Amino acid sequence: MARTCMGRDKRQYLYGGNTGTAYSIHKIGVQKMIRFGFDVGGTYIRFAVFDEAATAPLWAKRADTPVHDKNNFYSTIHDLFDEACTLYDRPERLGFSVPGAIHPETKILITANIPCISNINLGAELEDLLKLTVTVANDADCFVLSEYFGGEADGKEFAFGLIMGTGIGGGIIINGKPFQGRSGSGGEWGHGGPVADLDKYKLPVLECGCGQKGCLDLYCGGKGLTRMSGFFGKPGLDAVSLVKDWKNGDRHATKVIEAWCDLTSSRLAAVLSPFDISSVPVGGGLAKSQDLIRFLDKATRQKMFNAPITDIIKPGKFLLFGGMRGAAFL
Ligand SMILES: [Zn+2]
């Protein structure tokens, strides 16, 4: 594999100041089990080293994701891995969180965000590259797996978690293992439409990239909020501004967020009722607003069968680094 020296100058430390300590532990030979986890996204490759409990990263770094150049992609991964191996003992296995579906039998990854690694057996290629055991899993599954180990879904036989970021997704963990389903899309609840109440808000039935029409993701993911704001008369507002304006009592933002909450909670109530679970962790950018998640939780519980009296939808405990942490537990 051709390697270049790109990437190093673009990287930034996410959690500085503790690498010296980690190196000392390594040097005096009392290091305990170390976990390595990569979280590959359409913008950044994030990489962290954890101890066994993985309460927080011991060391972490990120690099820009080369989305179109496979050689560059692998060289970035290799450089990050090599750097961690100068600080910590080389692990025997490594986990990768990726956006997309991994076919349960062929292990072929399909990802829209990173074309250079789509339609390949990423795990097998990474094993060749790094000479160790590699497990690749969907990013939503990794987030929920992270919550299964000490988070909001700690030790649950059945765990279901939501991702509410640019799009809407989710993951299922059964007995500590990601549930992939027939095609690798187990846990995806934002597609397969149409949303029941589009008429109520005079929203058009849009065609979705997944092949269906009127999917929730089109209206209620981060990008969907911008779209819905446009249908309500103010195009171009991003999800972060809409949530902020809603908290400040702005009339337009209130209309958009109330419609978002109504549409999303109806779908969620239908998805969650049969599982009757007590805790549903949420990750992704929208989960950073506790007020928004509380608003959604209350509306969802009111629509559920045997409506739960205490909150069930909660921001994930490891929200900020759940992808890397979940990957490290694969
Ligand atoms: Zn769709």
Coordinates of C-alpha atoms and ligand atoms in Angstrom, one line a residue:
M1 CA 0.0 0.0 0.0
A2 CA 1.5 3.3 -1.1
R3 CA 1.7 5.7 1.8
T4 CA 2.0 9.4 1.8
C5 CA 2.8 11.8 4.6
M6 CA -0.5 13.7 4.3
G7 CA -2.7 14.3 7.2
R8 CA -0.2 14.8 10.0
D9 CA -0.3 18.6 9.9
K10 CA -4.1 18.6 9.7
R11 CA -4.5 16.6 12.9
Q12 CA -5.4 18.1 16.2
Y13 CA -5.3 16.7 19.7
L14 CA -8.8 16.3 21.1
Y15 CA -7.7 15.5 24.6
G16 CA -4.2 16.9 25.3
G17 CA -2.1 16.8 28.4
N18 CA -2.2 13.1 29.4
T19 CA 0.0 11.4 26.8
G20 CA 3.0 11.9 29.1
T21 CA 1.3 10.0 31.9
A22 CA 0.3 7.2 29.6
Y23 CA 3.8 6.9 28.3
S24 CA 5.2 6.6 31.8
I25 CA 2.7 3.8 32.6
H26 CA 3.8 2.0 29.4
K27 CA 7.5 2.4 30.3
I28 CA 7.3 1.0 33.8
G29 CA 5.4 -2.0 32.5
V30 CA 2.2 -1.8 34.6
Q31 CA -0.1 -1.1 31.7
K32 CA -3.5 -2.9 31.9
M33 CA -5.7 -3.8 29.0
I34 CA -5.8 -1.1 26.3
R35 CA -8.6 -0.7 23.7
F36 CA -8.2 1.1 20.4
G37 CA -11.2 2.5 18.5
F38 CA -11.6 4.4 15.2
D39 CA -14.7 6.4 14.4
V40 CA -14.7 7.2 10.7
G41 CA -17.1 9.9 9.5
G42 CA -17.6 11.8 6.3
T43 CA -15.6 14.8 7.7
Y44 CA -13.2 13.4 10.3
I45 CA -11.5 10.2 11.2
R46 CA -11.4 10.1 15.0
F47 CA -9.2 7.7 16.9
A48 CA -8.8 7.1 20.6
V49 CA -7.1 4.8 23.0
F50 CA -8.9 3.7 26.2
D51 CA -8.2 1.7 29.3
E52 CA -10.4 -1.3 30.0
A53 CA -13.3 0.7 31.6
A54 CA -13.0 3.4 28.9
T55 CA -14.6 6.1 31.1
A56 CA -12.8 8.7 28.9
P57 CA -10.1 8.5 26.2
L58 CA -6.5 8.2 27.5
W59 CA -5.4 9.7 24.2
A60 CA -7.3 10.8 21.1
K61 CA -6.6 12.4 17.8
R62 CA -8.4 13.2 14.6
A63 CA -7.6 13.7 10.9
D64 CA -9.6 14.9 7.9
T65 CA -11.3 12.0 6.1
P66 CA -9.9 11.5 2.6
V67 CA -13.3 10.5 1.1
H68 CA -12.3 10.0 -2.5
D69 CA -8.7 8.7 -2.2
K70 CA -8.4 5.2 -0.9
N71 CA -4.5 5.2 -0.6
N72 CA -4.7 8.4 1.3
F73 CA -7.5 7.0 3.5
Y74 CA -5.4 4.0 4.4
S75 CA -2.2 6.0 4.9
T76 CA -4.1 8.3 7.4
I77 CA -5.3 5.3 9.3
H78 CA -1.9 3.7 9.3
D79 CA -0.2 6.9 10.6
L80 CA -2.7 7.4 13.4
F81 CA -2.3 3.8 14.4
D82 CA 1.5 3.9 14.3
E83 CA 1.5 7.0 16.5
A84 CA -0.7 5.4 19.1
C85 CA 1.6 2.3 19.1
T86 CA 4.6 4.5 20.0
L87 CA 2.7 5.4 23.2
Y88 CA 0.8 2.2 24.1
D89 CA 1.4 -1.5 23.6
R90 CA 0.2 -2.6 20.1
P91 CA -3.2 -4.2 20.5
E92 CA -4.2 -7.6 19.1
R93 CA -7.5 -6.3 17.8
L94 CA -9.0 -3.0 16.7
G95 CA -12.6 -1.7 16.1
F96 CA -13.9 0.6 13.4
S97 CA -17.1 2.6 13.5
V98 CA -18.3 3.6 10.0
P99 CA -21.4 5.3 8.6
G100 CA -23.2 2.7 6.4
A101 CA -24.3 -0.9 6.2
I102 CA -22.1 -3.9 6.4
H103 CA -23.6 -7.0 4.8
P104 CA -23.8 -9.7 7.4
E105 CA -22.6 -12.4 5.1
T106 CA -20.3 -10.8 2.5
K107 CA -19.0 -8.1 5.0
I108 CA -19.1 -5.6 2.1
L109 CA -19.6 -2.1 3.3
I110 CA -22.0 0.3 1.6
T111 CA -21.4 3.9 2.6
A112 CA -22.7 7.0 0.8
N113 CA -20.5 9.5 2.7
I114 CA -17.0 8.0 2.0
P115 CA -17.0 6.7 -1.6
C116 CA -13.4 5.4 -1.5
I117 CA -14.3 2.7 1.0
S118 CA -17.7 1.8 -0.3
N119 CA -18.4 -1.6 -1.9
I120 CA -15.3 -3.2 -0.3
N121 CA -14.7 -5.6 2.5
L122 CA -13.1 -2.9 4.7
G123 CA -12.4 -5.2 7.6
A124 CA -10.3 -7.6 5.5
E125 CA -8.4 -4.8 3.8
L126 CA -7.6 -3.2 7.1
E127 CA -6.4 -6.5 8.5
D128 CA -4.0 -6.8 5.6
L129 CA -2.8 -3.2 6.2
L130 CA -2.4 -3.3 9.9
K131 CA -1.7 -7.0 10.5
L132 CA -4.2 -7.5 13.4
T133 CA -7.8 -8.5 13.9
V134 CA -10.2 -5.8 12.8
T135 CA -14.0 -5.6 13.4
V136 CA -16.0 -3.0 11.5
A137 CA -19.5 -2.0 12.6
N138 CA -22.1 0.7 11.8
D139 CA -21.6 3.9 13.7
A140 CA -25.1 3.9 15.3
D141 CA -24.4 0.3 16.5
C142 CA -21.1 1.5 18.0
F143 CA -22.8 4.4 19.8
V144 CA -25.4 2.0 21.3
L145 CA -22.7 -0.6 22.2
S146 CA -20.8 2.1 24.0
E147 CA -24.0 2.9 26.0
Y148 CA -24.4 -0.8 26.7
F149 CA -21.1 -0.8 28.5
G150 CA -21.6 1.5 31.4
G151 CA -24.0 4.0 29.8
E152 CA -27.7 4.6 29.5
A153 CA -28.3 1.1 28.3
D154 CA -25.9 -0.6 30.7
G155 CA -26.0 -4.3 30.5
K156 CA -29.5 -4.5 29.0
E157 CA -30.3 -7.7 27.2
F158 CA -31.9 -5.7 24.5
A159 CA -30.7 -2.1 23.8
F160 CA -32.0 0.3 21.2
G161 CA -30.5 3.7 20.7
L162 CA -31.2 6.7 18.4
I163 CA -28.9 8.9 16.4
M164 CA -30.2 12.3 15.7
G165 CA -27.6 14.2 13.8
T166 CA -27.5 15.3 10.1
G167 CA -29.8 12.3 9.5
I168 CA -31.8 10.0 11.7
G169 CA -30.6 6.5 12.5
G170 CA -30.3 4.0 15.2
G171 CA -28.8 0.8 16.4
I172 CA -29.8 -2.4 18.2
I173 CA -27.6 -4.3 20.6
I174 CA -28.7 -7.8 21.7
N175 CA -26.7 -9.4 24.5
G176 CA -23.8 -7.1 23.9
K177 CA -23.6 -7.6 20.2
P178 CA -24.7 -5.4 17.3
F179 CA -27.8 -6.7 15.6
Q180 CA -27.3 -6.3 11.8
G181 CA -30.5 -7.9 10.5
R182 CA -31.1 -9.3 7.0
S183 CA -29.1 -6.6 5.1
G184 CA -27.0 -4.9 7.7
S185 CA -29.6 -2.1 8.4
G186 CA -30.9 -3.4 11.7
G187 CA -32.0 -0.5 14.0
E188 CA -32.6 2.0 11.2
W189 CA -35.9 3.7 12.0
G190 CA -35.6 7.0 10.0
H191 CA -36.4 5.4 6.7
G192 CA -39.4 3.5 5.3
G193 CA -42.1 6.0 5.0
P194 CA -44.2 7.9 4.5
V195 CA -44.6 9.8 7.8
A196 CA -48.2 9.7 8.9
D197 CA -48.9 13.4 9.6
L198 CA -47.3 15.2 6.6
D199 CA -50.7 16.5 5.6
K200 CA -51.3 18.0 9.0
Y201 CA -48.3 20.4 8.3
K202 CA -48.9 20.7 4.6
L203 CA -45.6 19.1 3.9
P204 CA -44.9 17.6 0.5
V205 CA -44.2 13.8 0.1
L206 CA -40.5 13.9 -1.0
E207 CA -38.5 11.2 -2.7
C208 CA -35.8 9.8 -0.4
G209 CA -32.4 8.6 -1.5
C210 CA -33.2 5.2 0.1
G211 CA -35.8 4.6 -2.6
Q212 CA -38.9 5.2 -0.5
K213 CA -41.0 8.3 -0.3
G214 CA -41.8 10.6 2.7
C215 CA -39.2 9.1 5.1
L216 CA -38.9 10.7 8.5
D217 CA -35.2 11.4 7.9
L218 CA -36.2 13.9 5.1
Y219 CA -38.1 16.2 7.6
C220 CA -36.7 15.5 11.0
G221 CA -33.0 14.9 10.7
G222 CA -30.7 17.9 11.1
K223 CA -30.9 18.6 7.3
G224 CA -34.6 17.9 7.4
L225 CA -35.1 20.6 10.0
T226 CA -33.6 23.1 7.6
R227 CA -35.9 21.7 4.9
M228 CA -38.9 22.0 7.1
S229 CA -38.0 25.5 8.1
G230 CA -38.0 26.4 4.4
F231 CA -41.5 24.8 3.9
F232 CA -42.7 27.0 6.8
G233 CA -41.3 30.1 5.1
K234 CA -37.7 30.6 6.2
P235 CA -35.2 28.6 4.1
G236 CA -31.5 28.3 5.0
L237 CA -31.8 28.1 8.8
D238 CA -29.6 25.2 10.2
A239 CA -30.7 22.9 13.0
V240 CA -28.4 24.5 15.6
S241 CA -29.9 28.0 15.0
L242 CA -33.5 26.6 15.0
V243 CA -33.0 24.8 18.3
K244 CA -31.4 28.0 19.8
D245 CA -34.2 30.2 18.5
W246 CA -36.8 27.8 19.8
K247 CA -35.2 28.0 23.3
N248 CA -35.4 31.8 23.0
G249 CA -39.1 31.6 22.2
D250 CA -38.9 32.6 18.5
R251 CA -42.3 32.0 16.8
H252 CA -41.0 30.5 13.6
A253 CA -38.5 28.2 15.3
T254 CA -41.2 27.1 17.8
K255 CA -43.5 26.1 14.9
V256 CA -40.7 24.1 13.2
I257 CA -39.6 22.4 16.4
E258 CA -43.1 21.6 17.5
A259 CA -43.8 20.0 14.1
W260 CA -40.5 18.1 14.4
C261 CA -41.4 16.8 17.8
D262 CA -44.9 15.8 16.8
L263 CA -43.7 13.9 13.6
T264 CA -40.7 12.3 15.3
S265 CA -42.5 11.3 18.5
S266 CA -45.3 9.6 16.5
R267 CA -42.8 7.4 14.7
L268 CA -40.8 6.8 17.9
A269 CA -43.8 5.8 19.9
A270 CA -44.7 3.2 17.2
V271 CA -41.1 1.9 17.1
L272 CA -40.6 1.8 20.9
S273 CA -44.0 0.5 22.2
P274 CA -43.5 -3.2 21.4
F275 CA -40.1 -3.3 23.0
D276 CA -41.3 -1.7 26.3
I277 CA -37.7 -0.7 27.2
S278 CA -36.8 1.6 30.1
S279 CA -33.9 3.6 28.6
V280 CA -33.2 4.8 25.0
P281 CA -29.9 6.7 24.7
V282 CA -29.7 9.3 22.0
G283 CA -26.5 10.4 20.2
G284 CA -25.8 12.9 17.4
G285 CA -25.7 16.7 17.3
L286 CA -29.4 17.2 18.3
A287 CA -28.8 15.1 21.4
K288 CA -26.5 17.9 22.7
S289 CA -29.7 19.9 23.5
Q290 CA -31.0 18.4 26.7
D291 CA -34.2 20.6 26.4
L292 CA -34.9 19.3 23.0
I293 CA -34.5 15.6 24.0
R294 CA -36.7 16.2 27.1
F295 CA -39.3 17.7 24.9
L296 CA -39.2 14.7 22.5
D297 CA -39.2 12.2 25.4
K298 CA -42.3 13.7 26.9
A299 CA -44.2 13.8 23.6
T300 CA -43.1 10.2 22.8
R301 CA -44.1 8.8 26.2
Q302 CA -47.6 10.3 25.9
K303 CA -48.1 8.4 22.6
M304 CA -46.8 5.1 23.8
F305 CA -48.8 2.0 24.8
N306 CA -48.7 1.8 28.6
A307 CA -47.1 5.3 28.6
P308 CA -43.9 5.3 30.8
I309 CA -44.1 7.7 33.7
T310 CA -40.4 8.5 33.9
D311 CA -38.2 9.6 31.1
I312 CA -36.8 7.0 28.7
I313 CA -35.2 8.9 25.9
K314 CA -32.0 10.4 27.3
P315 CA -28.8 11.9 25.8
G316 CA -26.1 9.2 25.8
K317 CA -23.7 9.1 28.7
F318 CA -20.7 8.9 26.3
L319 CA -22.3 11.2 23.7
L320 CA -19.1 13.0 22.8
F321 CA -16.9 10.0 22.0
G322 CA -19.4 7.1 21.8
G323 CA -18.4 6.1 18.2
M324 CA -14.7 5.6 19.2
R325 CA -15.6 4.0 22.5
G326 CA -18.2 1.6 21.0
A327 CA -15.6 0.6 18.3
A328 CA -13.1 -0.1 21.0
F329 CA -15.5 -2.6 22.6
L330 CA -16.2 -4.5 19.3
Ligands
ZN1 ZN -35.6 7.0 3.1

